[in-house]
C-alpha positions as a printed NumPy array, in Angstrom:
array([[ 86.232, 109.58 ,  80.861],
       [ 82.579, 109.106,  80.466],
       [ 82.303, 108.732,  84.19 ],
       [ 83.933, 112.007,  84.709],
       [ 81.419, 113.533,  82.458],
       [ 78.498, 111.924,  84.12 ],
       [ 79.634, 113.156,  87.712],
       [ 80.679, 116.537,  86.506],
       [ 77.841, 119.302,  86.503],
       [ 74.889, 116.72 ,  86.586],
       [ 72.11 , 118.447,  87.622],
       [ 70.344, 115.59 ,  89.281],
       [ 71.544, 114.676,  92.465],
       [ 70.085, 111.087,  92.415],
       [ 71.824, 110.65 ,  89.023],
       [ 75.041, 112.097,  90.275],
       [ 74.807, 109.498,  93.168],
       [ 74.536, 106.678,  90.873],
       [ 77.328, 107.923,  88.751],
       [ 79.559, 108.123,  91.665],
       [ 78.602, 104.727,  92.668],
       [ 79.735, 103.239,  89.408],
       [ 82.664, 105.266,  89.576],
       [ 83.585, 103.697,  92.99 ],
       [ 83.213, 100.139,  91.653],
       [ 85.337, 101.023,  88.519],
       [ 87.99 , 102.62 ,  90.55 ],
       [ 88.163,  99.664,  92.647],
       [ 88.438,  96.964,  90.048],
       [ 89.773,  98.676,  86.993],
       [ 92.08 , 101.576,  87.701],
       [ 93.022, 104.03 ,  84.844],
       [ 96.159, 103.525,  83.012],
       [ 99.42 , 105.352,  84.043],
       [ 98.702, 108.055,  81.278],
       [ 95.507, 109.123,  83.226],
       [ 96.036, 108.143,  86.582],
       [ 97.003, 111.68 ,  87.565],
       [ 94.205, 113.311,  85.602],
       [ 91.437, 111.048,  87.149],
       [ 92.967, 111.24 ,  90.764],
       [ 93.229, 115.05 ,  90.663],
       [ 89.748, 115.156,  89.467],
       [ 88.335, 112.899,  92.341],
       [ 90.058, 114.593,  94.959],
       [ 89.161, 118.013,  93.759],
       [ 85.291, 116.959,  93.541],
       [ 85.254, 115.384,  97.166],
       [ 86.644, 118.59 ,  98.533],
       [ 84.124, 120.804,  96.776],
       [ 81.092, 118.486,  97.574],
       [ 78.884, 119.571, 100.671],
       [ 79.053, 116.958, 103.588],
       [ 75.055, 116.556, 103.158],
       [ 75.416, 115.708,  99.28 ],
       [ 74.172, 112.537,  98.556],
       [ 77.03 , 111.599,  96.428],
       [ 79.702, 112.423,  98.86 ],
       [ 80.156, 109.228, 100.425],
       [ 80.353, 107.367,  97.057],
       [ 82.878, 109.953,  95.909],
       [ 85.161, 109.54 ,  99.041],
       [ 84.759, 105.931,  98.87 ],
       [ 86.03 , 106.219,  94.934],
       [ 89.083, 108.104,  96.113],
       [ 90.064, 105.568,  98.611],
       [ 89.372, 102.842,  96.138],
       [ 91.578, 104.376,  93.637],
       [ 94.424, 104.851,  95.95 ],
       [ 94.564, 101.281,  96.765],
       [ 94.041,  99.942,  93.298],
       [ 96.78 , 102.038,  91.62 ],
       [ 99.155, 100.269,  93.589],
       [ 98.414,  96.72 ,  92.651],
       [ 96.702,  97.142,  89.375],
       [ 93.445,  95.758,  87.642],
       [ 91.855,  92.725,  88.889],
       [ 92.845,  89.36 ,  87.252],
       [ 89.107,  88.183,  87.593],
       [ 85.546,  89.977,  86.912],
       [ 84.215,  91.02 ,  90.504],
       [ 81.305,  88.562,  91.386],
       [ 77.756,  89.833,  92.161],
       [ 78.542,  89.178,  95.966],
       [ 81.683,  91.252,  95.841],
       [ 79.883,  94.026,  93.882],
       [ 77.026,  94.513,  96.379],
       [ 79.532,  93.943,  99.553],
       [ 81.619,  96.994,  98.02 ],
       [ 78.947,  99.08 ,  97.381],
       [ 77.61 ,  98.647, 100.685],
       [ 80.835,  99.121, 102.312],
       [ 80.562,  95.489, 103.755],
       [ 83.511,  93.151, 103.72 ],
       [ 83.627,  89.411, 102.814],
       [ 85.663,  86.631, 104.647],
       [ 87.756,  83.821, 103.849],
       [ 89.737,  81.222, 105.959],
       [ 93.473,  81.045, 106.141],
       [ 95.243,  78.132, 107.35 ],
       [ 98.457,  77.398, 109.535],
       [100.519,  74.583, 109.428],
       [ 99.226,  73.062, 112.422],
       [ 95.822,  73.004, 110.881],
       [ 94.364,  75.854, 112.828],
       [ 92.76 ,  78.708, 111.144],
       [ 91.744,  82.226, 111.065],
       [ 88.799,  83.987, 109.403],
       [ 90.076,  87.146, 107.652],
       [ 87.913,  89.85 , 105.873],
       [ 88.511,  91.271, 102.592],
       [ 86.889,  93.665,  99.88 ],
       [ 87.518,  94.079,  96.109],
       [ 91.017,  96.041,  96.76 ],
       [ 92.471,  93.979,  99.717],
       [ 95.957,  92.948,  98.603],
       [ 97.757,  89.955, 100.047],
       [100.102,  92.374, 101.857],
       [ 97.063,  93.87 , 103.573],
       [ 95.649,  90.57 , 104.541],
       [ 99.129,  89.696, 106.321],
       [ 99.125,  92.494, 108.138],
       [ 95.367,  91.78 , 109.345],
       [ 96.194,  88.361, 110.082],
       [ 99.025,  89.319, 112.244],
       [ 96.918,  91.733, 114.118],
       [ 94.483,  88.819, 114.83 ],
       [ 96.964,  86.138, 116.16 ],
       [ 98.783,  89.15 , 117.938],
       [102.257,  88.592, 115.866],
       [104.328,  91.526, 115.942],
       [107.287,  90.418, 113.855],
       [105.346,  89.249, 110.856],
       [107.735,  90.753, 108.201],
       [108.934,  87.462, 107.107],
       [105.664,  85.859, 106.836],
       [103.358,  85.81 , 103.973],
       [100.52 ,  84.107, 102.292],
       [100.757,  80.78 , 100.131],
       [ 98.411,  78.745,  97.907],
       [ 98.516,  75.267,  99.448],
       [ 97.653,  72.429,  96.707],
       [ 96.746,  69.199,  97.822],
       [ 96.041,  66.406,  95.301],
       [ 92.713,  64.501,  96.659],
       [ 91.704,  62.559,  93.716],
       [ 92.777,  58.8  ,  94.29 ],
       [ 92.3  ,  58.013,  90.601],
       [ 94.699,  60.874,  89.464],
       [ 97.016,  60.596,  92.302],
       [ 97.036,  56.924,  93.533],
       [100.244,  57.398,  95.76 ],
       [ 99.984,  60.047,  98.414],
       [101.744,  63.362,  97.71 ],
       [102.858,  66.233, 100.013],
       [101.334,  69.645,  99.712],
       [102.721,  72.025,  97.113],
       [102.973,  75.775,  98.64 ],
       [103.085,  78.433,  96.059],
       [104.118,  81.81 ,  96.988],
       [101.521,  84.803,  96.418],
       [102.44 ,  88.045,  95.142],
       [102.047,  90.617,  98.023],
       [100.308,  93.061,  95.439],
       [ 97.84 ,  90.176,  94.412],
       [ 94.18 ,  90.838,  95.315],
       [ 92.63 ,  88.262,  97.88 ],
       [ 89.422,  88.405,  95.987],
       [ 91.214,  87.224,  92.798],
       [ 93.098,  84.547,  94.494],
       [ 89.439,  83.293,  96.598],
       [ 87.869,  83.208,  93.07 ],
       [ 90.644,  81.056,  91.601],
       [ 90.34 ,  78.45 ,  94.398],
       [ 86.663,  78.215,  94.076],
       [ 87.001,  77.615,  90.071],
       [ 85.534,  74.27 ,  88.994],
       [ 88.747,  73.555,  86.963],
       [ 90.56 ,  73.253,  90.357],
       [ 88.175,  70.512,  91.473],
       [ 88.243,  68.735,  87.986],
       [ 92.139,  68.461,  88.201],
       [ 91.632,  66.689,  91.497],
       [ 93.567,  69.349,  93.749],
       [ 92.236,  70.863,  96.833],
       [ 93.626,  74.253,  97.483],
       [ 93.513,  76.661, 100.502],
       [ 95.233,  79.792, 101.697],
       [ 98.21 ,  78.951, 104.164],
       [100.206,  81.39 , 106.59 ],
       [103.566,  80.84 , 106.851],
       [107.308,  82.138, 106.653],
       [108.848,  82.84 , 103.39 ],
       [112.443,  82.72 , 105.034],
       [114.396,  81.847, 107.863],
       [116.996,  84.538, 108.929],
       [119.97 ,  84.59 , 111.347],
       [118.443,  87.507, 113.075],
       [115.3  ,  85.657, 114.105],
       [117.343,  84.129, 116.869],
       [117.142,  87.437, 118.633],
       [113.474,  87.445, 118.591],
       [111.835,  86.35 , 121.694],
       [108.018,  86.701, 120.813],
       [106.098,  83.819, 121.973],
       [103.916,  83.731, 118.735],
       [106.872,  84.087, 116.4  ],
       [108.76 ,  81.393, 118.216],
       [105.511,  78.988, 118.032],
       [104.99 ,  79.456, 114.33 ],
       [108.81 ,  79.341, 113.459],
       [108.914,  75.999, 115.486],
       [105.93 ,  74.532, 113.852],
       [107.185,  75.331, 110.649],
       [110.572,  74.048, 110.991],
       [109.199,  70.804, 112.465],
       [106.873,  70.679, 109.574],
       [109.593,  71.189, 106.891],
       [112.094,  68.818, 108.753],
       [109.434,  65.848, 108.923],
       [108.591,  66.598, 105.178],
       [112.472,  65.924, 104.385],
       [112.699,  69.515, 103.178],
       [115.831,  69.738, 105.613],
       [118.168,  66.747, 105.003],
       [120.842,  67.539, 107.789],
       [123.852,  65.91 , 109.458],
       [124.121,  64.462, 113.217],
       [125.428,  68.15 , 114.11 ],
       [122.555,  69.992, 112.619],
       [119.971,  67.642, 113.96 ],
       [121.403,  68.275, 117.468],
       [120.967,  72.002, 117.003],
       [117.249,  71.416, 115.787],
       [116.39 ,  69.563, 118.895],
       [117.936,  72.089, 121.27 ],
       [116.271,  74.902, 119.385],
       [112.869,  73.045, 119.95 ],
       [113.72 ,  72.321, 123.431],
       [114.374,  76.279, 123.961],
       [111.3  ,  77.277, 122.021],
       [109.273,  74.534, 124.237],
       [110.561,  76.098, 127.507],
       [109.934,  79.539, 126.175],
       [106.444,  78.781, 125.416],
       [105.869,  76.89 , 128.703],
       [107.08 ,  79.965, 130.697],
       [104.887,  82.051, 128.663],
       [101.632,  79.88 , 129.229],
       [102.309,  79.541, 132.895],
       [102.848,  83.445, 133.401],
       [100.071,  84.748, 131.234],
       [ 97.624,  81.921, 131.194],
       [ 97.859,  80.151, 134.337],
       [ 94.291,  78.787, 134.111],
       [ 95.666,  76.574, 130.956],
       [ 98.878,  75.829, 132.735],
       [ 97.092,  74.254, 135.537]])
């Protein structure tokens, strides 16, 4: 409520712009409680509509409105925003992080204070041209790397990330010294969260490729103990997937095929 007072009727345009900048940061990282969400959102919306386009605070007020709409869906941040995040947010810049795939390839994803896991998944799907991404999401892949704590090789543990969590929170936790002390190496991983019978009707090459890589990875890791009939079906599906990918490469990427 103090920020409402500082931005309403402030005679100094410079001071008002500074107050809206602070309002923008607070709205992005600490949205109001449900009791005040309606009041605050109505105030910000009305203030934006009443401002002249040339007014110094207009851009910060619009950014505050956009930040509030996103943060009210996911709630407050779990970690305090870093100086790097705050500067980037106030300058309307985005930070980047790396997301890996099961075949050890990776992509760079952009995020800000209010970017959620669901938004990052949609962005990543666009980068790799994956149209049917509804069954894919982000995981935290935890790999033991300290030989003193883990003398025997151990498989990675994949922890499902809630789609409403903030990417900035996850990145901050992955960089925390506690993770290093515990002898673990964590990173973001993009993969399917489920296989459905309807997947068989999807002919999108990228979808087939990612599904095949994951099925192969899980099978070799022993996650799918199967009988002879199931093994034969897996091999058949792998052959079909390989054939589809080969035809796609020959048709759309003749240089690679050659």
